[in-house]
Coordinates of C-alpha atoms in Angstrom, one line a residue:
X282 CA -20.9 77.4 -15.8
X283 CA -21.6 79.5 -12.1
X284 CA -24.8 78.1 -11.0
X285 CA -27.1 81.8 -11.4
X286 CA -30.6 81.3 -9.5
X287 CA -33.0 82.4 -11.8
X288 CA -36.8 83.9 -10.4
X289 CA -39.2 81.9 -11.9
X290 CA -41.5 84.5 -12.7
X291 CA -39.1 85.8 -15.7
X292 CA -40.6 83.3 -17.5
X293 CA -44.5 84.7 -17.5
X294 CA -43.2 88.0 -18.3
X295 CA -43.1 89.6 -14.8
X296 CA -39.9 91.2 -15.4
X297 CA -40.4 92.1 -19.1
X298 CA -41.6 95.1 -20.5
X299 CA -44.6 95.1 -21.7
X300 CA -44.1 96.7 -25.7
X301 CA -42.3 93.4 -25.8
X302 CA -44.8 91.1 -24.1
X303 CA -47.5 92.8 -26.9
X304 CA -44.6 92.3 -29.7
X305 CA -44.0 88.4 -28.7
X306 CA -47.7 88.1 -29.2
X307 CA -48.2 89.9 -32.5
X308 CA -44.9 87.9 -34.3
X309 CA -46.4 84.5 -32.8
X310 CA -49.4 85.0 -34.4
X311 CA -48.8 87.0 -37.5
X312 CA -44.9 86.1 -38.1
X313 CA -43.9 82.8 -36.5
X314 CA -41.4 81.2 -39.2
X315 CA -38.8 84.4 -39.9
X316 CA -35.7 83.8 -38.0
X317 CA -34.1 86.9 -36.7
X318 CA -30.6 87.6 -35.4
X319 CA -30.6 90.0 -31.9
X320 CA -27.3 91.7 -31.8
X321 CA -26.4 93.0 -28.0
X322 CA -23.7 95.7 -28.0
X323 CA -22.0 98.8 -26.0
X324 CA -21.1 102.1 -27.2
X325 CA -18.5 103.2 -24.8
X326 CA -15.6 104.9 -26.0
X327 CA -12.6 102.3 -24.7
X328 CA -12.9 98.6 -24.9
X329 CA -15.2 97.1 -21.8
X330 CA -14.4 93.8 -19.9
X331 CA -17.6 92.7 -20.7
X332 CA -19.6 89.8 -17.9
X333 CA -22.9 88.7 -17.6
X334 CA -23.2 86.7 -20.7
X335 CA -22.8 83.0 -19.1
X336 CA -25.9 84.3 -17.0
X337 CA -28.1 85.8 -19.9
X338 CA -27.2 82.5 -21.5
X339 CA -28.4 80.4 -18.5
X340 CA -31.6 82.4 -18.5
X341 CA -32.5 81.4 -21.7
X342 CA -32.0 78.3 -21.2
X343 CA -33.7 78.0 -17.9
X344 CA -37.0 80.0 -19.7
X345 CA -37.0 78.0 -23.1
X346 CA -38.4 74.4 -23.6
X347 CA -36.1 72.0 -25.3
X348 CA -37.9 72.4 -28.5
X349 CA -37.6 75.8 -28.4
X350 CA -33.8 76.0 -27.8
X351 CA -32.9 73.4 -30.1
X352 CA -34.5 76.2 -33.0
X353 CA -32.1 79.2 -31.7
X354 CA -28.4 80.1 -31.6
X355 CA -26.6 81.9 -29.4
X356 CA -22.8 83.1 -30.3
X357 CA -20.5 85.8 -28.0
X358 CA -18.2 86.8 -26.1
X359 CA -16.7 85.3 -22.7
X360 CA -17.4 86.9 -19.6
X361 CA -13.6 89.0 -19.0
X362 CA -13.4 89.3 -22.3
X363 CA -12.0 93.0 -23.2
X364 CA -14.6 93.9 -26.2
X365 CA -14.6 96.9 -28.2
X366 CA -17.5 99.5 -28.8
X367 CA -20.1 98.1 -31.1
X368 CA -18.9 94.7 -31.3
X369 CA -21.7 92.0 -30.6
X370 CA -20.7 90.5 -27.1
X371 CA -24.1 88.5 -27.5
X372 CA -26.0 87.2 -30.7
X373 CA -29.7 85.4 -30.4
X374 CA -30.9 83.9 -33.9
X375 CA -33.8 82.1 -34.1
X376 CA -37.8 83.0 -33.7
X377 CA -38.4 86.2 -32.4
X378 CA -41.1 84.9 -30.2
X379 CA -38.7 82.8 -28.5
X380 CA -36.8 85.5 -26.9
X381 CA -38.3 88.6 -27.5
X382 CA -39.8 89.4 -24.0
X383 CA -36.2 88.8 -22.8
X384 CA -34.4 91.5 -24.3
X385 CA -34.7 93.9 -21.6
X386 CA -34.1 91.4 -19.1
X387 CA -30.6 90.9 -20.7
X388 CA -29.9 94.4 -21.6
X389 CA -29.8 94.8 -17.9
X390 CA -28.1 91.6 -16.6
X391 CA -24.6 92.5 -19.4
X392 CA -25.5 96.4 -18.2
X393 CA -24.8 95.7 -14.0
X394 CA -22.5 92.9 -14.6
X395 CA -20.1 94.3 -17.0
X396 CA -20.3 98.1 -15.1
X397 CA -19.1 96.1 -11.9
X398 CA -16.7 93.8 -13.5
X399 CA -14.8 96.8 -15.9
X400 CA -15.1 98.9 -12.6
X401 CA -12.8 96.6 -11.1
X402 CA -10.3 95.9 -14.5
X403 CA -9.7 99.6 -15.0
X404 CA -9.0 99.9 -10.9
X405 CA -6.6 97.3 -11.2
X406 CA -4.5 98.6 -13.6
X407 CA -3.6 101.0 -10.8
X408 CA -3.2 98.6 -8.2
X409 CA -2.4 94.7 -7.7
X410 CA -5.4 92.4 -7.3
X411 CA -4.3 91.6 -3.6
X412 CA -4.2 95.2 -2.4
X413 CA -7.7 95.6 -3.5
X414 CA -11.1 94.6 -1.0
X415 CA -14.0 94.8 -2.4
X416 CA -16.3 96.6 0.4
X417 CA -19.6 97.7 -2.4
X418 CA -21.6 95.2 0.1
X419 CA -23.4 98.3 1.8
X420 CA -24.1 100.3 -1.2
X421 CA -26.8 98.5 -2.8
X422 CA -29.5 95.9 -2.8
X423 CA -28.0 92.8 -0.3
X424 CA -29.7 90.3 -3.0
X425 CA -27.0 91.8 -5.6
X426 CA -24.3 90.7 -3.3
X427 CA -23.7 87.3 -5.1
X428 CA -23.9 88.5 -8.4
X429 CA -21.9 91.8 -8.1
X430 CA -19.5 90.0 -6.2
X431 CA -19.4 87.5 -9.4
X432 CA -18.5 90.0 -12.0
X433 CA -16.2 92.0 -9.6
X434 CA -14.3 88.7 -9.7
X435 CA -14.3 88.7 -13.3
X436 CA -12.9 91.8 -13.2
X437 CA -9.5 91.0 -11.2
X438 CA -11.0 91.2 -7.0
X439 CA -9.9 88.6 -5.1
X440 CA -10.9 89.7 -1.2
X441 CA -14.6 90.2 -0.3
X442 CA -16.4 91.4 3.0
X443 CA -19.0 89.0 2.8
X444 CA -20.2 85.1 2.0
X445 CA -22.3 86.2 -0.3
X446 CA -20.3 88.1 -2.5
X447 CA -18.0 84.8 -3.0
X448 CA -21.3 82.5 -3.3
X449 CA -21.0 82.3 -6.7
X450 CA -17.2 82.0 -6.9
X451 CA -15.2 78.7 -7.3
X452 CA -11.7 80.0 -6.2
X453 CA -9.4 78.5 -3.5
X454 CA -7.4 82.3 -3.6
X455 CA -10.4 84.3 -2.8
X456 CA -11.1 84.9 0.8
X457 CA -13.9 86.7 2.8
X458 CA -12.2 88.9 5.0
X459 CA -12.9 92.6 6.8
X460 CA -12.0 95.1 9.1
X461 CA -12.9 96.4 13.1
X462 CA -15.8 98.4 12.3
X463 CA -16.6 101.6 14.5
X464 CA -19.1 99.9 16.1
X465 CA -16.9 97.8 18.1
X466 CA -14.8 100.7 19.7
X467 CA -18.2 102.4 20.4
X468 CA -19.1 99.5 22.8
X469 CA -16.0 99.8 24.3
X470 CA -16.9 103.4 25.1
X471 CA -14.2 104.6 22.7
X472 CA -11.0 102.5 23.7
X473 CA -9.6 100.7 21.2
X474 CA -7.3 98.9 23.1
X475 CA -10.3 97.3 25.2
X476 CA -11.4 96.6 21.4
X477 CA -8.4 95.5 20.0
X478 CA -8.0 92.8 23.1
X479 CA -11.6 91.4 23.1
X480 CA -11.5 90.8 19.0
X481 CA -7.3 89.1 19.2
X482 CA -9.5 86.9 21.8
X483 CA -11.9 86.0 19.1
X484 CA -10.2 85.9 16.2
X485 CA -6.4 86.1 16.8
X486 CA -4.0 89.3 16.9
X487 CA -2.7 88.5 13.0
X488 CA -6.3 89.3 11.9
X489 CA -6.7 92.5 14.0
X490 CA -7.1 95.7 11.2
X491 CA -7.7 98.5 13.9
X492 CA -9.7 101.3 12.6
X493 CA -7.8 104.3 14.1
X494 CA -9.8 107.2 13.1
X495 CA -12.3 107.1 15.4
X496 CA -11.4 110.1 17.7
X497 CA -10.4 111.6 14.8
X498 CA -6.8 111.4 15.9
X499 CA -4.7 108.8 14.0
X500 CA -1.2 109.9 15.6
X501 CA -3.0 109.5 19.4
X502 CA -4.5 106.4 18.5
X503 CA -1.7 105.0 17.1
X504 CA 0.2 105.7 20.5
X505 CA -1.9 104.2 22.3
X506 CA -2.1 100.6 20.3
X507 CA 2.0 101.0 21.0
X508 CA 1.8 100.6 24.5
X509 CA 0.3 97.2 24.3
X510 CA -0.1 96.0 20.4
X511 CA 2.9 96.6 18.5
X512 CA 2.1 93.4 16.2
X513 CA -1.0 94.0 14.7
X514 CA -1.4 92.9 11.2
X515 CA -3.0 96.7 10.0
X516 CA -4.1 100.0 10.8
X517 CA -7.4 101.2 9.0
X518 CA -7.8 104.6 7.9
X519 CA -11.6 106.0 7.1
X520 CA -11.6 109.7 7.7
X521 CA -14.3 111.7 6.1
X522 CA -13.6 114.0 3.3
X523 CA -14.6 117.1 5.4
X524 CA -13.0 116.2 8.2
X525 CA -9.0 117.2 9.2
X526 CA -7.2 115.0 11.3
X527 CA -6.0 116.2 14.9
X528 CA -2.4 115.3 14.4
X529 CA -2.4 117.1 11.2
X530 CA -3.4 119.7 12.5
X531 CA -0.6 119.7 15.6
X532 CA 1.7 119.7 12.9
X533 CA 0.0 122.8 11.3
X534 CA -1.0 121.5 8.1
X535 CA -4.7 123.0 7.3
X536 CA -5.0 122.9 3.4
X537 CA -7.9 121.7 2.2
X538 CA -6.1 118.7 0.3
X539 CA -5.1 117.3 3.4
X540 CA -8.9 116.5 4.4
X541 CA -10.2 113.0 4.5
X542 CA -8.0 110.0 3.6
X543 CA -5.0 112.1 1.9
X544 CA -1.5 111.8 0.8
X545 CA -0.3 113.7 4.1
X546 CA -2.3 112.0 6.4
X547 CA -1.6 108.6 4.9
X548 CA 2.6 109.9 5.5
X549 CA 2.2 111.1 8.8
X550 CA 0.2 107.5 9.7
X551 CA 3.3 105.5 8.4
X552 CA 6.0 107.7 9.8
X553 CA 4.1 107.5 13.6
X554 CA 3.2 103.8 13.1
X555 CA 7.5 103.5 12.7
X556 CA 8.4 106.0 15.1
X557 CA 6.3 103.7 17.7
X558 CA 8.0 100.1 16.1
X559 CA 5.0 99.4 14.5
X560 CA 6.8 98.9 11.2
X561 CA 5.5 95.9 9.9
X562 CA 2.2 97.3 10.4
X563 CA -0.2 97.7 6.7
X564 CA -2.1 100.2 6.6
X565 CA -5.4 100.0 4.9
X566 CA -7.7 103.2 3.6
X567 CA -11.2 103.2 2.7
X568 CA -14.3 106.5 2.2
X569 CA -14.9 106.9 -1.2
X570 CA -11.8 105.5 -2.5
X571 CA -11.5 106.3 -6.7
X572 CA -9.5 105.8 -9.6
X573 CA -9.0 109.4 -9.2
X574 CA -7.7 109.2 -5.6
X575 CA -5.2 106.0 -6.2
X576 CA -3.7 108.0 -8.8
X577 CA -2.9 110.9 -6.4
X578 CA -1.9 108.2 -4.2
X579 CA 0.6 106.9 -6.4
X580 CA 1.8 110.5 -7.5
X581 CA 2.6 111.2 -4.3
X582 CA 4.2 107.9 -3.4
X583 CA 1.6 107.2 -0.4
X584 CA 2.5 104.0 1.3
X585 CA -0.6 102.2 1.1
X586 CA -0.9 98.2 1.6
X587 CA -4.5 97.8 0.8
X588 CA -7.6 100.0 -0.7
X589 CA -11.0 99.3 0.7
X590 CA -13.4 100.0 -1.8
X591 CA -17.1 100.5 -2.7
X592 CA -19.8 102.3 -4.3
X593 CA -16.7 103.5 -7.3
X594 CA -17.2 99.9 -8.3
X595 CA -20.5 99.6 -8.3
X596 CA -21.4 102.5 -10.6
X597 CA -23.1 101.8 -13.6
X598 CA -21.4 103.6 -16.6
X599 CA -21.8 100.8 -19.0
X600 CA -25.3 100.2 -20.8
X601 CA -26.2 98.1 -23.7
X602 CA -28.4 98.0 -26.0
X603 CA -30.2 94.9 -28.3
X604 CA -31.3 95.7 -31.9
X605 CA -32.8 93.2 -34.4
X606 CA -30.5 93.4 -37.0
X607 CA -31.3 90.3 -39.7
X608 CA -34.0 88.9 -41.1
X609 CA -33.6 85.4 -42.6
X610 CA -29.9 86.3 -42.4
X611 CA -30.2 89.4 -44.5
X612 CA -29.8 92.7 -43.2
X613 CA -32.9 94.3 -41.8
X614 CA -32.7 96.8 -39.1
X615 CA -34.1 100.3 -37.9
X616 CA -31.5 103.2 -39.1
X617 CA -28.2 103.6 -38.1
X618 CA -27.9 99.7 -36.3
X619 CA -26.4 97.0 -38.7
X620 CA -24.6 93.8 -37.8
X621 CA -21.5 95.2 -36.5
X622 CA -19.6 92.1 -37.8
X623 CA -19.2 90.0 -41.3
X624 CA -22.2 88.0 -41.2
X625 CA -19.8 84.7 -42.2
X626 CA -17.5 86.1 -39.1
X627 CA -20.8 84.6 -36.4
X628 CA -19.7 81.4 -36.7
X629 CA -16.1 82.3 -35.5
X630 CA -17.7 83.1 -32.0
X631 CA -17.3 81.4 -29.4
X632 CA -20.6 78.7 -29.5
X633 CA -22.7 78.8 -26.6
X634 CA -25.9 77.0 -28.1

């Protein structure tokens, strides 16, 4: 299993909330030989690639004694397994007292993980894993980095912006790479050639991605990177959504689809970058890149080589939540939860203690 780094204040309770803390206390003392079975579960209407369960078991184990873990259970699902609404992805039986406190803890590990990682599944149904970089790195929390960059793994990514993103990844095929950010042509008071030659120095001219819509015109820009850069591995493309090119404009198209990273702009990038012999060129596109957007992409046949992508696969649009729902492996549960499985179907789950 992925190595997870685990805070070692989880184990006093720091993280918990505190209902639970107070409900640990009262079972140890009042109730502290029922067994109970602690069903985790999603209610989203289509099927989740579900992630986060190797770490939510490697928690447990990190936070229990040996005596303790030998007297609980634990069946589920894989992480990248594709599980249906209401089905148990996680099962804890044993002593509440055990793993009580936990429960929120572990609501919220499966919640990030599995938003991130199905994020990425249901993006690459539209695209092929090696058109896709995952750019979420400046969206959120930098200490997520590892972990989001984990589950966005499980979930079919394969190129990251940053070493912490693959940190937690054991995978020869997936590589850290990135683009010229605007930053660079700024110091180069605006000429991207002068930029363009001082990072081929660096790094060498088949890692150069040029970002070209610094001035705000792609068609100018691209005419200039002609005159002395004709073999650059890619163009990048990051126009904001209320912004309208200048060539675009020349050209006299001013509808308000045309704005930001569009279909039209993406067609008039790949017809100058081959009317200047740049034809082997990629072209890359990033700002707020969406399932929605690919799919207008693809409608209108946009010749795209790669998708820079970030907070779209970062939002958290999967929840779960953990119910108690046996008692000394008879049904007991608040109304309307249940064991949404044949109890003598646990032991068909995949074992994890």
């Amino acid at each position: 299993m992925t190595k997870f780094k685990f805070d070692k204040k989880i184990k006093t309770g720091f993280y918990s909330a505190s209902y639970f803390i107070k409900a640990t206390k009262i079972v140890e003392k009042y109730k502290p030989n029922e067994n109970v079975c602690m069903q985790f579960v999603h209610f989203n209407k289509l099927p989740v690639k579900v992630c986060g369960i190797n770490e939510s078991v490697l928690l447990l184990k990190s936070v229990l004694t040996k005596s303790e873990l030998k007297k609980i259970k634990i069946y589920g699902a894989k992480d990248g397994d594709l599980v249906k609404s209401a089905i148990p992805v996680l099962l804890i039986i044993g002593p509440y007292q055990y793993f009580g406190k936990y429960e929120n803890v572990i609501d919220g590990i499966l919640a990030r993980r599995s938003s991130v990682c199905n994020n990425c599944y249901q993006m690459l149904k539209l695209i092929k894993p090696n058109q896709l970089i995952y750019m979420a790195d400046r969206t959120d929390d930098y200490l997520l980095q590892p972990y989001d960059g984990y589950s966005a793994y499980i979930g079919g990514a394969k190129h990251f912006v940053t070493q912490a993103s693959v940190s937690l990844i054991n995978d020869s095929k997936v590589t850290v790479t990135g683009t010229m950010p605007h930053a660079l042509i700024q110091e180069f008071d605006g000429n991207l050639n002068q930029a363009i030659n001082a990072y081929a120095k660096e790094y060498g001219m088949t890692k150069v991605i040029a970002l070209v819509d610094y001035h705000n015109d792609i068609g100018n820009e691209i005419k200039i990177i002609s005159t002395k850069f004709k073999n650059i591995f890619a163009i990048r493309i990051d126009t904001s959504s209320n912004m309208l090119d200048e060539g675009l404009k020349r050209l006299g198209i001013n509808k308000q689809s045309a704005y930001g990273v569009s279909p039209e702009l993406i067609k008039y990038a790949r017809e100058t970058l081959n009317r200047y012999g740049m034809n082997n060129t990629k072209i890359v596109v990033s700002s707020g890149i969406n399932n929605e957007k690919i799919i207008n992409f693809k409608k209108h046949k946009s010749p795209i080589d790669y998708y820079g992508v970030g907070s779209n696969l970062i939002t958290r649009n999967v929840h779960f939540t953990a119910d108690l729902v046996l008692k000394n492996y008879h049904h007991e549960a608040k109304t309307g939860r249940k064991l949404f499985i044949p109890l003598k179907k646990i032991e068909k789950y995949f074992r994890y203690i």
